[in-house]
Coordinates of C-alpha atoms in Angstrom, one line a residue:
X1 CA 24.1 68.2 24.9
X2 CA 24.9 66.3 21.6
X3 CA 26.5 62.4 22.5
X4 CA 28.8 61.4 20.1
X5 CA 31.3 58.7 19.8
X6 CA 34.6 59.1 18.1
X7 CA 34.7 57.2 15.1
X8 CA 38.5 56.0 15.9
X9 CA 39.6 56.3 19.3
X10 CA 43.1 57.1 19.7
X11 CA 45.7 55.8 22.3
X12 CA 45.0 57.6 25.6
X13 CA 47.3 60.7 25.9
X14 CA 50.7 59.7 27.2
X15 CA 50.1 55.6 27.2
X16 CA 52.1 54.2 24.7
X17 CA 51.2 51.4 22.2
X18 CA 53.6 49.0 23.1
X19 CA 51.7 45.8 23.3
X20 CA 51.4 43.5 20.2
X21 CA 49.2 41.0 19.2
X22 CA 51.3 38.0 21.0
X23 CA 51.3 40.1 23.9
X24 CA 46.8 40.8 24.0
X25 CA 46.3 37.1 23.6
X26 CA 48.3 35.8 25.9
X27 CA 46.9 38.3 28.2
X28 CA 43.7 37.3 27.0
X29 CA 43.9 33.8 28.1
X30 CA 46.2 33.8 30.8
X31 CA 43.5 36.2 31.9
X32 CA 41.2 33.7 32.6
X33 CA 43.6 30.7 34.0
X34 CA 43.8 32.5 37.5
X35 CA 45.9 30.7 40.3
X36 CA 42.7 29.8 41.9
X37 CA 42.3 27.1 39.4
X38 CA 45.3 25.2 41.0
X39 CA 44.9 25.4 44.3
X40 CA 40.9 26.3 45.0
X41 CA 39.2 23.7 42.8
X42 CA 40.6 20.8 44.9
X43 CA 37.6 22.3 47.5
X44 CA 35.1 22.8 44.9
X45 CA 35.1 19.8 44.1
X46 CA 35.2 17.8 47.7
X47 CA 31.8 19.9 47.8
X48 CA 29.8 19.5 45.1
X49 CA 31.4 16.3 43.2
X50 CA 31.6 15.9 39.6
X51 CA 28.5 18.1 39.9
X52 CA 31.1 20.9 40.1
X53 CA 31.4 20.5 36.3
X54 CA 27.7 22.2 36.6
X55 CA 28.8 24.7 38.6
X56 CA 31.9 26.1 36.1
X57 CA 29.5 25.8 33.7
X58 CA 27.0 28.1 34.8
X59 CA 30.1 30.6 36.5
X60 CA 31.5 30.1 32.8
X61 CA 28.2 30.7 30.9
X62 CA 28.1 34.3 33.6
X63 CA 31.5 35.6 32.7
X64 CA 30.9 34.7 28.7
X65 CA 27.3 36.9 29.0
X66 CA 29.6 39.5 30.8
X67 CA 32.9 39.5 28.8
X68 CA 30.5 39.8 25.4
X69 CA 28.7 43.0 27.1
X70 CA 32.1 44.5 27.9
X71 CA 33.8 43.8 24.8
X72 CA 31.0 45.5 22.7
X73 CA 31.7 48.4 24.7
X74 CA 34.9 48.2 24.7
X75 CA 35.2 47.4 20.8
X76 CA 33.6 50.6 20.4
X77 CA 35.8 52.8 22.6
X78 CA 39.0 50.6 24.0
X79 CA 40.5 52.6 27.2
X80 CA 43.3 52.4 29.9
X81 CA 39.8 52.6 32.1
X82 CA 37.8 50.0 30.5
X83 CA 34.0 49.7 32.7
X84 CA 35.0 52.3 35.3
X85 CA 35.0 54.8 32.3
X86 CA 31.7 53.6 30.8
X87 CA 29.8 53.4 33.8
X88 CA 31.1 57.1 34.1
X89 CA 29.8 58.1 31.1
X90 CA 26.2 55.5 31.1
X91 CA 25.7 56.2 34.8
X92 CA 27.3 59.5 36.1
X93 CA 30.9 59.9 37.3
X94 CA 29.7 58.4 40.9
X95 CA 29.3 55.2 39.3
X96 CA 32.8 55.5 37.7
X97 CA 34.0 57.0 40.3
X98 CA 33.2 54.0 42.7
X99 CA 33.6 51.3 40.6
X100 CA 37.1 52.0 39.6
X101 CA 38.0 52.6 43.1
X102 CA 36.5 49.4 44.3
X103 CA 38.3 47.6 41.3
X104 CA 41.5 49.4 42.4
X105 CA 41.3 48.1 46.1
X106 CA 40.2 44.4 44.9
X107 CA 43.9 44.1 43.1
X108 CA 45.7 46.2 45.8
X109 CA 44.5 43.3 47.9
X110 CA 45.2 40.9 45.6
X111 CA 48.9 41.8 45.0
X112 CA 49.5 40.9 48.8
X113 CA 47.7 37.5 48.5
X114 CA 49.8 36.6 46.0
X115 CA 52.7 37.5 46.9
X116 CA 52.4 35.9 50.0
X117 CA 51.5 33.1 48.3
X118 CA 54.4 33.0 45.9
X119 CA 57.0 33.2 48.8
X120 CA 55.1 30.6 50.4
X121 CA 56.6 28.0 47.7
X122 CA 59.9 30.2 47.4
X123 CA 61.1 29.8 50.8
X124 CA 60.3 26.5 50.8
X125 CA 62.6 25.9 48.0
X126 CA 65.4 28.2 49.4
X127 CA 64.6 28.7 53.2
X128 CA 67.9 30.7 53.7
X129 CA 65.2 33.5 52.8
X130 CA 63.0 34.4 55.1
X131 CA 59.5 34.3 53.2
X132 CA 58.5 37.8 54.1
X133 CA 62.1 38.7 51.5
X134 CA 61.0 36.2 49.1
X135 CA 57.5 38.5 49.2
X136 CA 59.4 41.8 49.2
X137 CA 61.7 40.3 46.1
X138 CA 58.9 39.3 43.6
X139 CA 57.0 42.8 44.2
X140 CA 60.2 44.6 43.7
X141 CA 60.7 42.4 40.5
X142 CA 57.6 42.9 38.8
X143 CA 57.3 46.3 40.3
X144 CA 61.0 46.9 38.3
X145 CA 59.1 45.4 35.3
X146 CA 55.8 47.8 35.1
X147 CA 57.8 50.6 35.6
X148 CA 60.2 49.9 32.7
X149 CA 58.1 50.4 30.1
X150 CA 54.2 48.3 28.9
X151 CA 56.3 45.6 26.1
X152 CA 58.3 44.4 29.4
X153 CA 54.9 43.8 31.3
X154 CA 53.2 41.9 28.1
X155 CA 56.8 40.1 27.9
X156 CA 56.6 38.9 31.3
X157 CA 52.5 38.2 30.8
X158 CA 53.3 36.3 27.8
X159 CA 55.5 34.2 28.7
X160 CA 54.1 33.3 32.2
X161 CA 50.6 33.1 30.8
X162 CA 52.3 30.3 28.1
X163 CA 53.8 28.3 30.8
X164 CA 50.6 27.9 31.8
X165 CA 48.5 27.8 28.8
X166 CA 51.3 24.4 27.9
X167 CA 50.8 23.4 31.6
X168 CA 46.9 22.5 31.3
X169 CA 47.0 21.9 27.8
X170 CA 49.6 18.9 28.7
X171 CA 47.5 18.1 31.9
X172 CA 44.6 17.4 29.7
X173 CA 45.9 15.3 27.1
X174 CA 48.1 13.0 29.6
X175 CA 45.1 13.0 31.6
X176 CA 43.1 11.9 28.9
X177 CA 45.3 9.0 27.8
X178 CA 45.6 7.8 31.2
X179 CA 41.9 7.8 31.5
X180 CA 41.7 5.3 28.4
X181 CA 44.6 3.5 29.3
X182 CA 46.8 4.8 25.9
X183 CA 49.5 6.7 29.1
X184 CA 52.5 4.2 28.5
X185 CA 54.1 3.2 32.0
X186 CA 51.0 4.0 34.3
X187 CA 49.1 2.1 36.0
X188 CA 45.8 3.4 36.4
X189 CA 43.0 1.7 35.3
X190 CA 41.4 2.8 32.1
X191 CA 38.4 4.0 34.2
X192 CA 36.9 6.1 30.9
X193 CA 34.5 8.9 32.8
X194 CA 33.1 5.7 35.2
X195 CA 34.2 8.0 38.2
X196 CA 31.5 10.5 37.3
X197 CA 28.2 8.2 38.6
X198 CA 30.2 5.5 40.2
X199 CA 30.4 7.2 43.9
X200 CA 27.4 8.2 45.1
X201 CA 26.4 9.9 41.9
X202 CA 26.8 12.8 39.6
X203 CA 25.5 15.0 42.1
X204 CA 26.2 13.1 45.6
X205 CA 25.5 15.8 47.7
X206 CA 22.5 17.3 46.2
X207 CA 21.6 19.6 43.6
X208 CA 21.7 22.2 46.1
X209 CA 25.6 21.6 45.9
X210 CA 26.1 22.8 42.5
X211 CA 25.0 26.6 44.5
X212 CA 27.9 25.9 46.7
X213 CA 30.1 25.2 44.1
X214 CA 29.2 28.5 42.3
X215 CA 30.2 30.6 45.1
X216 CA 33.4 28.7 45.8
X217 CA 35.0 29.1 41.9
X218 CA 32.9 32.1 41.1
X219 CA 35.9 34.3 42.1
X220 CA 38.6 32.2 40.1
X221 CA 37.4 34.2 37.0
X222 CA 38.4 37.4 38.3
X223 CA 40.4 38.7 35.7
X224 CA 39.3 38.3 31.9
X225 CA 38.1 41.9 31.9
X226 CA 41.6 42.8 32.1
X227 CA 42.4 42.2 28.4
X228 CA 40.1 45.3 27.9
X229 CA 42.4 47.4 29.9
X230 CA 45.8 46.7 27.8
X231 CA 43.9 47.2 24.4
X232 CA 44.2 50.6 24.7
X233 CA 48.1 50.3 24.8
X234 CA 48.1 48.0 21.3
X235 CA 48.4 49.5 17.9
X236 CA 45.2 48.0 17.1
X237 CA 42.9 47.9 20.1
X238 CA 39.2 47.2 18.2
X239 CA 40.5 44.3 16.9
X240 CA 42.4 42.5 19.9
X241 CA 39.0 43.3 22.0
X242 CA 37.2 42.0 18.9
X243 CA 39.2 38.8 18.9
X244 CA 39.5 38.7 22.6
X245 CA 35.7 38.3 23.0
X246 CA 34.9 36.3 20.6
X247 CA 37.6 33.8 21.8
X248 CA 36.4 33.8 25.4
X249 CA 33.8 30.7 24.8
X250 CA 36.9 28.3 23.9
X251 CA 38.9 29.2 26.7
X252 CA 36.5 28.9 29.3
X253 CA 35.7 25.3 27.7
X254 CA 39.1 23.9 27.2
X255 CA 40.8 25.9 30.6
X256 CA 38.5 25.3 33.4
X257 CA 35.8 22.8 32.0
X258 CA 38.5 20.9 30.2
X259 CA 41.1 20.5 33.0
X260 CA 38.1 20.0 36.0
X261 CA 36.5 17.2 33.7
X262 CA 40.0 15.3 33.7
X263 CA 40.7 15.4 37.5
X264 CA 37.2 14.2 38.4
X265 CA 37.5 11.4 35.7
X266 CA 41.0 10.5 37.2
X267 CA 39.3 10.2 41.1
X268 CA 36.8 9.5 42.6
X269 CA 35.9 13.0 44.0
X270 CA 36.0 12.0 47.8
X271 CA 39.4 11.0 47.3
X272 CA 41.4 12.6 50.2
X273 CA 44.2 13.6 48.7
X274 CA 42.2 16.0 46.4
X275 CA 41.8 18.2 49.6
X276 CA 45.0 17.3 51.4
X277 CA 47.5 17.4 48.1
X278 CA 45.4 19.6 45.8
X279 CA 43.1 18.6 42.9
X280 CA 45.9 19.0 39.9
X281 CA 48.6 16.7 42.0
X282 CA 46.5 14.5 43.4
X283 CA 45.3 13.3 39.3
X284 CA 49.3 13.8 38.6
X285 CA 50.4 11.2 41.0
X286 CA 47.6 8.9 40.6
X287 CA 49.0 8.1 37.1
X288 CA 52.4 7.9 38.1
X289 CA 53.4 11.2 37.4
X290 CA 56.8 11.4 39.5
X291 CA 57.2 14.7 41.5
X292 CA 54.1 16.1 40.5
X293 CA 54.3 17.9 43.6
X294 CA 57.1 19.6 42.5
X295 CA 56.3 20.3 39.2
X296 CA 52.5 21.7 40.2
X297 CA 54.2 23.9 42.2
X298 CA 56.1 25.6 39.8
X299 CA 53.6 26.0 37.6
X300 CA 51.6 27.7 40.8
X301 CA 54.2 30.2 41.3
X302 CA 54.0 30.9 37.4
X303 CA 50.4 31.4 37.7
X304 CA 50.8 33.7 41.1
X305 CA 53.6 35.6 39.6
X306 CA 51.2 36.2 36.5
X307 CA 48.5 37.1 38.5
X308 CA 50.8 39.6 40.5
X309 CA 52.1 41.2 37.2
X310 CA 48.8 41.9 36.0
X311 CA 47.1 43.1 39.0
X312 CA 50.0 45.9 39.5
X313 CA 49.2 47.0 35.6
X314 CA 45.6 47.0 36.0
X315 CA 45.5 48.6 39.6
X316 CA 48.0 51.5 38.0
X317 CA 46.2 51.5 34.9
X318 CA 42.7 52.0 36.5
X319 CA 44.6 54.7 38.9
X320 CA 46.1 56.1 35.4
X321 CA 42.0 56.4 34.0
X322 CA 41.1 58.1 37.5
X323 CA 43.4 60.7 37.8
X324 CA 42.9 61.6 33.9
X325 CA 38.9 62.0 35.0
X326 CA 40.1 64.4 37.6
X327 CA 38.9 61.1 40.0
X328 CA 42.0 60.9 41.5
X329 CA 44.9 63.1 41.9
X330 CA 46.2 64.6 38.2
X331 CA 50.1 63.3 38.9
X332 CA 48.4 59.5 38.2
X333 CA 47.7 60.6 35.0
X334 CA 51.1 61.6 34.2
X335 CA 53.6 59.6 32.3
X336 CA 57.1 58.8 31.8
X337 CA 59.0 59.7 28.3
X338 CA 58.5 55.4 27.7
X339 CA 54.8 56.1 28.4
X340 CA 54.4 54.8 31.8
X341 CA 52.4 55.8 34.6
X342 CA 54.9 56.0 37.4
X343 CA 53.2 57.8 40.4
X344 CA 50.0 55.2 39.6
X345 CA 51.8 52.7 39.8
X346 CA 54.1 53.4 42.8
X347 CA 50.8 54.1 44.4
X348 CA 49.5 50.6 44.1
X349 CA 52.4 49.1 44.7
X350 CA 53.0 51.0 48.1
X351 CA 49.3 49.7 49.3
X352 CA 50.5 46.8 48.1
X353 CA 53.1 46.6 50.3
X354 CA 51.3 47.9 53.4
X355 CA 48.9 45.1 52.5
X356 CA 51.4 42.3 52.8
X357 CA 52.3 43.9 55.8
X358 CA 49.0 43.4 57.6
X359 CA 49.2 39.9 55.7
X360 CA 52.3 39.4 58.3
X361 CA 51.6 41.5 61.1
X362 CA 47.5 40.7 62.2
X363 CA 46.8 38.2 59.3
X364 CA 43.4 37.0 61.2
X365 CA 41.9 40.6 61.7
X366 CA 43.6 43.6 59.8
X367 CA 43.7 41.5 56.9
X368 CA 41.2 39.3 56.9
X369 CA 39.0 42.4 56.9
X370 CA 40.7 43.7 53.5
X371 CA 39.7 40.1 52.1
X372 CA 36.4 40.1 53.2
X373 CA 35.4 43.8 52.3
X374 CA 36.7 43.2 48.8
X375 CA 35.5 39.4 48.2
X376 CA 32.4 40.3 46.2
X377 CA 33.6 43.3 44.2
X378 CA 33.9 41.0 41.2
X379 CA 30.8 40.8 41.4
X380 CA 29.5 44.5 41.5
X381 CA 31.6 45.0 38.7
X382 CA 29.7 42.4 36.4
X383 CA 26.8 44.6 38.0
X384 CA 27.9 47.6 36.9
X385 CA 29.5 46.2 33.3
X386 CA 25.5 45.2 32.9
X387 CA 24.1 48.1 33.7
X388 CA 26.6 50.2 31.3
X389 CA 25.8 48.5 28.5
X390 CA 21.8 48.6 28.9
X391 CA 22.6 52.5 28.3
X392 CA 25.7 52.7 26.2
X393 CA 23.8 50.0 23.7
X394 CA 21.0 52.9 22.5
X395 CA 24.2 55.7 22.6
X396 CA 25.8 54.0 20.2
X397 CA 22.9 52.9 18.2
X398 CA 21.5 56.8 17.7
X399 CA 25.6 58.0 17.5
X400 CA 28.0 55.9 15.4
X401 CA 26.0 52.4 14.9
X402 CA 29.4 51.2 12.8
X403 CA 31.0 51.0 16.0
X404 CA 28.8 47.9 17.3
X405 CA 31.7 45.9 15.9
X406 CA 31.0 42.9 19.1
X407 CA 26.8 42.8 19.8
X408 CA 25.9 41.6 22.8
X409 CA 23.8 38.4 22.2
X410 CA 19.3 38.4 22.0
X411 CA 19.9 42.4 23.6
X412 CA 18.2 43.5 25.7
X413 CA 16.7 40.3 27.6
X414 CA 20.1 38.3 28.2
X415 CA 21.1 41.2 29.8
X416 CA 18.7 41.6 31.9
X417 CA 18.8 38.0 32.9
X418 CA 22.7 38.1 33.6
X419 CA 21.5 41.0 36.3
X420 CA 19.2 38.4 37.3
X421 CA 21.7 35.3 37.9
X422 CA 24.5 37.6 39.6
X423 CA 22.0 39.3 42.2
X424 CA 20.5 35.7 43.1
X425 CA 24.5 34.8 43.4
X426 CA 24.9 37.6 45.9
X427 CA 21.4 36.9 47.6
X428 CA 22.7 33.4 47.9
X429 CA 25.8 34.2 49.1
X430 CA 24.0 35.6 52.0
X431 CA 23.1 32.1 53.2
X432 CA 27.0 31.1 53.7
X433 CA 27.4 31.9 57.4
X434 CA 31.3 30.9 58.2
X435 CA 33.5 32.9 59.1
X436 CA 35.1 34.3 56.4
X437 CA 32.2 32.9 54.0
X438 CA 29.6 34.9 51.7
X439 CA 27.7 36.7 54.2
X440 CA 30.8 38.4 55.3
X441 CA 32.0 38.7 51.9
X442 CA 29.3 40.6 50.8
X443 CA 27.9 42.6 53.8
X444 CA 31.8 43.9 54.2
X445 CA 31.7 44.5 50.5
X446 CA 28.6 46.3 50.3
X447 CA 29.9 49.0 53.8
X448 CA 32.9 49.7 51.9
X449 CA 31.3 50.4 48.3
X450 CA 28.3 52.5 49.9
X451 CA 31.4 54.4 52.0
X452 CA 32.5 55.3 48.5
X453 CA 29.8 56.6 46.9
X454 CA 28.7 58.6 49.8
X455 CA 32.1 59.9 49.4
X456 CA 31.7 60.3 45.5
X457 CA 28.0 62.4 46.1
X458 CA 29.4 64.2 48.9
X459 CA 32.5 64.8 46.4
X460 CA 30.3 65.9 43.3
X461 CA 28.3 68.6 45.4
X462 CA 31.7 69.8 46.9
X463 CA 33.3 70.1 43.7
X464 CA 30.2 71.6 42.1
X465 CA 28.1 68.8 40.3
X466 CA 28.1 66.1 38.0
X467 CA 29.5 67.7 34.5
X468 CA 28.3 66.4 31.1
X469 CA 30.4 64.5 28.9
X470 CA 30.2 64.7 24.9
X471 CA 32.0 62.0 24.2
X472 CA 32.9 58.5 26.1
X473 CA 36.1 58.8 27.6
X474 CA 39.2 58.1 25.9

């Protein structure tokens, strides 16, 4: 059968284009600045030392290769389903199938971490709630929000993704002039970047460290695909992938690069209260910040609350692309008169819920196997993302070549050797034996994603084979 690409993809049937341009880019970049950034890097860096510049660097360089790879595809065919629906049409509806359903239970997870996490600081701001009603509240909030229509979801993104977009971008210049004593009223010394060599070395652990580091922040750029998602909801969704991919570089460089540089210039990187205070308020209150406790925290909960708004839109929205490839039920492709999908999103939301409830109930079993058997899905997605592309690429070469708007870089060898560096990531991952660490991470992960495509092959021959599509999925 004849592959062709249409030559202007319309907005999916029933989604409404109700995101604008303020709206993508902010999504774009708050995309990227992912709680984890706050409160993980503080351990990150207590194990590889300023050497864990090296290892956001290389995680960076990884989600760059993968974002460019995604955003030609997406460029090319923007779509509520985003690599679900490309591996569906590059490697057969099992691979779609899976890999929308794994993404689906990665954020179904996530909502419960973070709102967990987010009533963590609200009760201990107003402790006449109980913290399992401060969770309940924020879900029903942004739950509320998603369901009203998608400009109140990019309102809420936006302006929560700019609280912290001015929150680092402050960090980093107040950082800075602290560091070369220009801060007026602090008092620490105007140690330039000596604290990079000056304790034990650049790399005081060992090169072998910078691997550690890798796995530890690898999973705090979970999240930049999701600008791929929303396109298909904007009035002009080629051109806010377009500008979304191309913009990626920069906001990898200033976000995470940027803000890590400044904390590990600030301290010396065995500094305990990295670890005991976090990374951010530690650097804070060593230049005399006052309540930079306080004020970190608020700009956590921003971040969390961020993160929990867009995982509820992109677990519905993946749902949504599902059900309208008959890989889920039909009523989560349905949509309101404002264009929203109600039933996918009351879905999520309800695992959501049942999640938090194990979070409460048996956090150190129930729970802790949801983490683990979804803690390297990130990761099969890049897989998969790769592995698209290597097909899509010559599809849309022979079909509609003005569509390769966003080329993936020196194609196809840096593909190929981002396949490489995200297997030896999982291989190596294999080595970390805690509990709770990479081997669980990705032997859970791997059970549960070969559960699902047993289940999508079994599924296939039930239903009567794998049908041929004639154009990518819109």
């Amino acid at each position: 059968m004849t592959t062709t690409l249409p030559a202007s993809p319309p907005t999916e049937s029933g989604l409404k284009a109700g995101l604008k341009n303020r709206h993508l880019s902010m999504i774009a970049i708050g995309g990227v600045i992912g709680a984890g950034l706050f409160v993980g890097s503080g351990s990150g860096i207590a194990a590889a030392g300023p050497g864990i510049l090296v290892s956001y660097a290389l995680v960076g360089v990884l989600v760059v290769l993968v974002m460019r790879m995604l955003g030609e595809m997406a460029a090319a065919n923007p779509t509520s389903g985003s690599f679900s629906a490309y591996a569906d049409r590059a490697l057969g509806r099992w691979a779609g199938f899976t890999i929308g359903w794994l993404y689906w239970f990665f954020w179904v997870v996530v909502l419960a971490v973070e709102a967990t996490a987010g009533a963590k600081i609200l009760a201990g701001w107003i402790p006449a709630v109980p913290q399992w009603g401060w969770a309940l509240i924020v879900m029903l909030v942004l739950t509320a929000s998603n369901l009203a229509s998608v400009s109140s979801y990019g309102e809420f993104e936006f302006w929560f993704a700019g609280i912290k977009v001015v929150a680092i971008a402050a960090f980093i210049v107040i950082g800075a002039l602290a560091l070369f004593g220009l801060l007026p009223g602090s008092d620490h010394p105007a140690s330039g970047f000596s604290n990079l060599t000056a304790h034990g070395g650049f790399l005081p652990h060992g090169p072998g460290a910078i691997l550690t580091g890798v796995l530890m922040v690898v999973f705090s750029f979970m999240g930049s695909e999701i600008v791929t998602l929303a396109a298909g909801e904007s009035a002009d969704p080629r051109g806010a992938v377009t500008k979304a991919t191309n913009s990626v570089i920069w906001r990898i460089a200033v976000f995470y690069l940027g803000s890590i540089l400044i904390v590990v210039s600030l301290l010396r990187w065995d500094d305990p209260a990295i670890l005991k205070d976090g990374s951010y308020v530690a650097a804070l209150s060593s230049i005399g910040i006052p309540h930079a406790a306080e004020i970190m925290n608020a700009i956590v909960l921003t971040s969390v609350l961020s993160c929990l708004n867009s995982g509820l839109y992109t677990a519905s929205r993946m749902a949504f692309s599902l059900g309208g490839r008959n890989d889920a039920p039909a009523s989560f492709a349905r949509t309101t008169r404002r264009g929203v999908p109600r039933t996918a999103i009351l879905a999520s939301v309800v695992f959501g819920f049942v999640a938090v409830a194990f979070n409460y109930l048996w956090p150190d079993t129930v729970f802790q196997f949801l983490l683990n058997s979804s803690g390297a899905i990130a990761l099969f997605v890049w897989l998969v993302i790769c592995f698209s592309q290597l097909r899509l690429r010559k599809i849309i070469e022979r079909e509609a070549p003005e569509q390769l708007v966003v080329k993936m870089w020196l194609y196809p060898y840096l593909t190929w050797a981002t396949i490489a560096l995200i297997t030896f990531v999982l291989g190596y991952m294999l080595t970390d034996t805690s509990s709770g660490g990479g081997r669980d991470q990705v032997v859970l992960s791997t059970l549960v994603a070969v559960g699902v495509v047993v289940f999508a092959l079994v599924r296939r021959r039930v239903t009567g084979g794998d049908r041929e599509r004639s154009t990518l999925p819109n």
